[in-house]
Coordinates of C-alpha atoms and ligand atoms in Angstrom, one line a residue:
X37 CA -32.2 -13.5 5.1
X38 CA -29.4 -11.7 4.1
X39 CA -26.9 -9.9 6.3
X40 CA -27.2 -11.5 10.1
X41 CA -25.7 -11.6 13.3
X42 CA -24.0 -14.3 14.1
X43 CA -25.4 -14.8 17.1
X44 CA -28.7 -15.6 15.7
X45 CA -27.0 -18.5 13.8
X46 CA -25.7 -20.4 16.3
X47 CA -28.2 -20.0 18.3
X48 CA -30.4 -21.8 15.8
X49 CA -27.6 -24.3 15.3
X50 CA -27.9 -24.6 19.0
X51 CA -31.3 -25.6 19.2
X52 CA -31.1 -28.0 16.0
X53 CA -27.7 -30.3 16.6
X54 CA -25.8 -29.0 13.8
X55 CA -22.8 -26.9 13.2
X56 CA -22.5 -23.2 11.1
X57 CA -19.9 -23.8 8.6
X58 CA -17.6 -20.6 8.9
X59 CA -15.6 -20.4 5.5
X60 CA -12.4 -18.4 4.7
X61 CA -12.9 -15.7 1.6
X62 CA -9.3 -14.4 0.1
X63 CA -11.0 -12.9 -2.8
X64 CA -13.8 -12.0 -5.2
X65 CA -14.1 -16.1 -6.3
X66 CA -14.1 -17.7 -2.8
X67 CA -16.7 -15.1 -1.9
X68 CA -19.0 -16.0 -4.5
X69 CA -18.2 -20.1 -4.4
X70 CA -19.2 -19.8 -1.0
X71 CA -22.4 -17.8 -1.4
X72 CA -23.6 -19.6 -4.1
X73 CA -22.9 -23.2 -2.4
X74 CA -25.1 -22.1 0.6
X75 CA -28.1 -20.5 -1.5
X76 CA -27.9 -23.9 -3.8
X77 CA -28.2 -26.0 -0.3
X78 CA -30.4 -23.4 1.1
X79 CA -27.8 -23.2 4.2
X80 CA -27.0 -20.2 6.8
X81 CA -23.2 -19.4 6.7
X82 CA -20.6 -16.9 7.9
X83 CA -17.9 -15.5 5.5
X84 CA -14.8 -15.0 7.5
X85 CA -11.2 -13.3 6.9
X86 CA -8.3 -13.5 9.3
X87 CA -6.3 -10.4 10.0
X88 CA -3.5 -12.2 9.2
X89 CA -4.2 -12.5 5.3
X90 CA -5.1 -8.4 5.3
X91 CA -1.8 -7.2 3.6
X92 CA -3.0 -9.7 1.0
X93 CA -6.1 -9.0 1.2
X94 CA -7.1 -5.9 2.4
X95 CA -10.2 -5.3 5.3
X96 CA -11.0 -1.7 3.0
X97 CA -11.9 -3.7 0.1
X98 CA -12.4 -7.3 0.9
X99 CA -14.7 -6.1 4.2
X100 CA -17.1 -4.0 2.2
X101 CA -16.9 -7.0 -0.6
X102 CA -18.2 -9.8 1.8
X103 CA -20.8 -7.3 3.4
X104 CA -22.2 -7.0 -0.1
X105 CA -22.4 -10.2 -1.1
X106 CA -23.9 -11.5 2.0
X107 CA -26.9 -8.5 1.8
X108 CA -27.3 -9.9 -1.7
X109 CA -27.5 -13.4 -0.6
X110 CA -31.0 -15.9 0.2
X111 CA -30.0 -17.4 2.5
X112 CA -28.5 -15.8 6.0
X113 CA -24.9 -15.0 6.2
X114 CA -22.8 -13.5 8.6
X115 CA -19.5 -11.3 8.3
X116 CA -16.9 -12.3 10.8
X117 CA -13.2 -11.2 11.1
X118 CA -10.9 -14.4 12.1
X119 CA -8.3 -14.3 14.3
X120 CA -8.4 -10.6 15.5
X121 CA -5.5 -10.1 16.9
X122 CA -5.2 -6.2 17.2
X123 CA -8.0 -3.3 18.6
X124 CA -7.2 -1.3 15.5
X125 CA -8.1 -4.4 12.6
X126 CA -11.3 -5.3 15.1
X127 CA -11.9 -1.8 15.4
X128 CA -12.2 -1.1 11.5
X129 CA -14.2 -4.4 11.2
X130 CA -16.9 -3.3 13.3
X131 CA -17.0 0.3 12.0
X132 CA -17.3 -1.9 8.5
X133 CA -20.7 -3.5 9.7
X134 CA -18.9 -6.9 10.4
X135 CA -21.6 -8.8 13.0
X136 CA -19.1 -10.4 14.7
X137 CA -15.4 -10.6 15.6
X138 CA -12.7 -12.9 17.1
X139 CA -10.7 -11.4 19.4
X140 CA -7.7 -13.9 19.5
X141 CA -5.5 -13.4 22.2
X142 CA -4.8 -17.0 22.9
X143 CA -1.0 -16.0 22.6
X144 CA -0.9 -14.0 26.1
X145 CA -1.3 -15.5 29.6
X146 CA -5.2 -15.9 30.7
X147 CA -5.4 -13.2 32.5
X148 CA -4.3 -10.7 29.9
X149 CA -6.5 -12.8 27.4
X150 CA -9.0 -12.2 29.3
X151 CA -8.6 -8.6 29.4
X152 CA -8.0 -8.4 26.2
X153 CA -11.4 -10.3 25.7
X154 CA -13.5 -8.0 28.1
X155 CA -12.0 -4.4 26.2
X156 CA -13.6 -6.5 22.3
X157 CA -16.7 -7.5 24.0
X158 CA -17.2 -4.2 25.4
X159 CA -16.4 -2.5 21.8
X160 CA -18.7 -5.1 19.5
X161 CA -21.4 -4.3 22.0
X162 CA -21.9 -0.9 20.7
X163 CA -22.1 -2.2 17.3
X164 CA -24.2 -5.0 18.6
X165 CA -21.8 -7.8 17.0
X166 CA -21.1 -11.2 18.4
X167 CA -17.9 -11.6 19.6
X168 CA -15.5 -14.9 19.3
X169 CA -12.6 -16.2 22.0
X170 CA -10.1 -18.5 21.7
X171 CA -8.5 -20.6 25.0
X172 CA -5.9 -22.9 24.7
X173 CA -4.7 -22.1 21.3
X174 CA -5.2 -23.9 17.6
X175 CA -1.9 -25.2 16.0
X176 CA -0.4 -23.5 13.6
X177 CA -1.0 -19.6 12.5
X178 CA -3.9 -19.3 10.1
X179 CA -1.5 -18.3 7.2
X180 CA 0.8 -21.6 8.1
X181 CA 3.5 -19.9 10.7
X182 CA 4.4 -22.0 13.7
X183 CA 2.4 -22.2 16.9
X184 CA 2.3 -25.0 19.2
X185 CA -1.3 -27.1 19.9
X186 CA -2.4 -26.3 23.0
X187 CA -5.1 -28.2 24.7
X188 CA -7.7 -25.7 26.4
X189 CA -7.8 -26.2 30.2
X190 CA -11.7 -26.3 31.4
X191 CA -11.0 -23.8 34.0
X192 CA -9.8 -21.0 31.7
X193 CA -13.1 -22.0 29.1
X194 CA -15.4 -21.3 32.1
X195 CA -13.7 -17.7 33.1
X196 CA -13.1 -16.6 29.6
X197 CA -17.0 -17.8 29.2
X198 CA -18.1 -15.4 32.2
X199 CA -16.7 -12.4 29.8
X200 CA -19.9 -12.2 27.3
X201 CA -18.4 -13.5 24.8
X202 CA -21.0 -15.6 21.9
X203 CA -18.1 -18.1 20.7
X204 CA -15.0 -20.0 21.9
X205 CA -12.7 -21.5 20.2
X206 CA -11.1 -24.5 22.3
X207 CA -7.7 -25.8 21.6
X208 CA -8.4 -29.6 21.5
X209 CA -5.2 -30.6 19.3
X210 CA -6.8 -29.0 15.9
X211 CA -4.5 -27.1 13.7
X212 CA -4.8 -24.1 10.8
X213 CA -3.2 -25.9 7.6
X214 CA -2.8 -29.5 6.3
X215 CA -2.0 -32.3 9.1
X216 CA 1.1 -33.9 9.4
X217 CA -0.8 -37.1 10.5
X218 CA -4.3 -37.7 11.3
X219 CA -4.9 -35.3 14.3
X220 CA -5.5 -36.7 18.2
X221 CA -8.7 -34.7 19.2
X222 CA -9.2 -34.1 22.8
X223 CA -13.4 -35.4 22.8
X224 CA -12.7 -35.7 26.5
X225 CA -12.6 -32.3 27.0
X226 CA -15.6 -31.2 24.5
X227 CA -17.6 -33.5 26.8
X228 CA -16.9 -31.8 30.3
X229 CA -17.8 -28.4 28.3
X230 CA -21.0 -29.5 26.6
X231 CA -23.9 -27.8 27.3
X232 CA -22.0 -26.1 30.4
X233 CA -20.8 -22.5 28.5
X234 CA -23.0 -19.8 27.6
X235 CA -20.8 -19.1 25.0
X236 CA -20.8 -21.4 21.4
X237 CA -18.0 -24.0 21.2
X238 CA -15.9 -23.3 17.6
X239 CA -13.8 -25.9 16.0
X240 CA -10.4 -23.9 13.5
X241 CA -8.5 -25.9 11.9
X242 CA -11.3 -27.9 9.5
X243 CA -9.2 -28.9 6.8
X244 CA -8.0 -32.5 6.9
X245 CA -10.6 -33.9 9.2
X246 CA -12.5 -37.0 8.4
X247 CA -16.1 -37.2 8.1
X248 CA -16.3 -39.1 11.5
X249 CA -13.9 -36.4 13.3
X250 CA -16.5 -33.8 12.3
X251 CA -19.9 -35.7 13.4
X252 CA -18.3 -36.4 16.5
X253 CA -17.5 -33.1 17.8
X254 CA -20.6 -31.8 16.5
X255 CA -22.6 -34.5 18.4
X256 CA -20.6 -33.3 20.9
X257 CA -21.7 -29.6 20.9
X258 CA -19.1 -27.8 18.2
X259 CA -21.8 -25.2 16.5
X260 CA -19.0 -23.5 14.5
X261 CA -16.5 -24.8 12.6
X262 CA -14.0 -23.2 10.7
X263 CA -12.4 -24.0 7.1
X264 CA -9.7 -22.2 5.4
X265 CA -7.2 -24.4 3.2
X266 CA -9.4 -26.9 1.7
X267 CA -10.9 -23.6 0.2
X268 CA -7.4 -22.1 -1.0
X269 CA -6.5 -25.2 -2.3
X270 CA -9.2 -25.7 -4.7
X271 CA -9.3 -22.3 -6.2
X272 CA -5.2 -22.8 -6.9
X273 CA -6.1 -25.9 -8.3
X274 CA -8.5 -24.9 -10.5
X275 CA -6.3 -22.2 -12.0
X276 CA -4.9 -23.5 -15.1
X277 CA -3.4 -21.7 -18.1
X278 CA -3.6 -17.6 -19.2
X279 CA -7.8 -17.4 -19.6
X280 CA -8.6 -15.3 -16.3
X281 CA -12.2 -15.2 -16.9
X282 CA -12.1 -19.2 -17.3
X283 CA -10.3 -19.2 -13.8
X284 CA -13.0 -16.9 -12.3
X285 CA -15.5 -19.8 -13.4
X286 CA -13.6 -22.5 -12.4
X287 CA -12.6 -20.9 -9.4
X288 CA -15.9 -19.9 -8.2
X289 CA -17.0 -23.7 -9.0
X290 CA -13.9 -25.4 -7.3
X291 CA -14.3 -23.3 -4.5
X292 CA -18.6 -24.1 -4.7
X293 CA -17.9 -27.6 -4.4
X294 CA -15.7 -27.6 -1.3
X295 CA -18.2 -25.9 0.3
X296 CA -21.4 -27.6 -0.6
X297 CA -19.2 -31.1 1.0
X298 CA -19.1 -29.1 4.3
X299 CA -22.7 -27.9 4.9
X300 CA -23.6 -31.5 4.1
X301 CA -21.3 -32.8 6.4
X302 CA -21.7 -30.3 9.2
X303 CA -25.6 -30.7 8.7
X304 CA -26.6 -27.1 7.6
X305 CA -28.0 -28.2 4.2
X306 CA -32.0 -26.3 4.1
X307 CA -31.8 -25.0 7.9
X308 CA -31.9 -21.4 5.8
Ligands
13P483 P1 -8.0 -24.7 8.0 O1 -7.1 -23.9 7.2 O2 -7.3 -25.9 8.6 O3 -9.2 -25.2 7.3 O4 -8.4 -23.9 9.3 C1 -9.3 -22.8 9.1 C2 -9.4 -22.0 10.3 O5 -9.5 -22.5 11.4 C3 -9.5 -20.5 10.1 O6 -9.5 -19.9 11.4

């Protein structure tokens, strides 16, 4: 129970057929909406921050926060940092006690991804944490800046799998953010990598997806799946007028309830 490595997770989501839900934490209410959805449903999670959101929410105080909370849970829960995108954030996450990291360098050319991808892997290794790719590259930035959908080529997945890497994110025409209209995803190419990588497959970009997008590309080996704004959402709207401690609880709730939808859909619900 408690604080895990992510690895461990997936591995177990692996074996079973289901998917880890990976859930975006801004603050002190989304960290404990999430917990307590997962010890309610008796579900493993991860708690995840992108390095994007830091100068909102900083790694120094946020980082030690999650870690807390996920030693204190039942259930097991891992601490990942999203989107990586320099040595130095990925560098301070580790030294945190964060079990795994995303190295996202899904910006640069493949070969310097790669690299990129090798120096993390390397790095999380003396820390023993998992570590997270990304190929082809998710639309939109996590915090809702512009980036073009780009579909993952198969060739890049199998190099950037060879690097020891425990996750990869595949660009299959997902997004960060809400979707302009219902997204196109790529199954074609989730079923020429299924069951052929080492590494996990990760779906970002979990918000605004139907119920039947998710079952598919978990039936079609997605043992990760990210979800950010559905969260964010919920806890704004379940701020209303000047009682803060009144928010906190119907924060904490709001945010609760978004996530208790997801491990039922992605099929977590009492693999704790
Ligand atoms: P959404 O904001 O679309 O849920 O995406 C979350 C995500 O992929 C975080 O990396």
């Amino acid at each position: 129970m408690a604080l895990v490595n992510m690895r461990s997770l997936l591995k177990d989501a692996q074996n079973g057929g289901w998917a880890v839900g990976s859930f975006s934490v801004a603050n002190m209410e989304c960290v404990r909406g999430v917990v307590n959805a997962a010890e309610e449903l008796r579900a493993p999670i991860i708690l995840q921050i992108a390095e994007v959101r830091l100068p909102h929410s900083p790694l120094a105080l946020m980082g030690p926060l999650m870690l807390a909370a996920a030693k204190r849970a039942t259930v097991p829960v891992a601490v990942h940092l999203d989107h990586g995108k320099t040595i130095s954030c990925i560098q301070e996450a580790l030294s945190l006690g964060f079990t795994s990291v995303m190295c996202d360098g899904s910006e640069l050319p493949i070969e310097e991804n790669i690299k990129l991808t090798e120096e993390v892997v390397s790095l999380a290794s003396k820390y023993d944490a998992a570590v997270e790719a990304e190929v082809g590259r998710v639309g939109r930035g996590e915090d809702g800046s512009e980036a073009e959908a780009q579909i993952a080529s198969l060739d890049d997945c199998f190099r950037m799998d060879k690097t020891g890497i425990d996750a990869l994110a595949v660009g299959i025409g997902n997004a960060h953010g809400l979707y302009a209209a219902a997204p196109h995803l790529r199954y074609d190419v989730l079923e020429k990598l299924n069951g052929k990588l080492r590494a996990a497959l990760v779906l970002h970009g979990g918000t605004g997806l139907s119920d039947e997008q998710f079952q598919t590309v978990i039936s079609l080996g997605m043992r990760k799946i990210n979800v950010a704004t559905d969260i964010f959402m919920a806890q704004a709207a379940a701020c209303q007028g000047s009682d803060i401690y009144r928010n906190i609880v119907s924060s904490v709730d709001a945010v609760s309830q978004v996530v208790k939808r997801h491990i039922r859909l992605f099929g977590s619900e009492g693999k704790a």
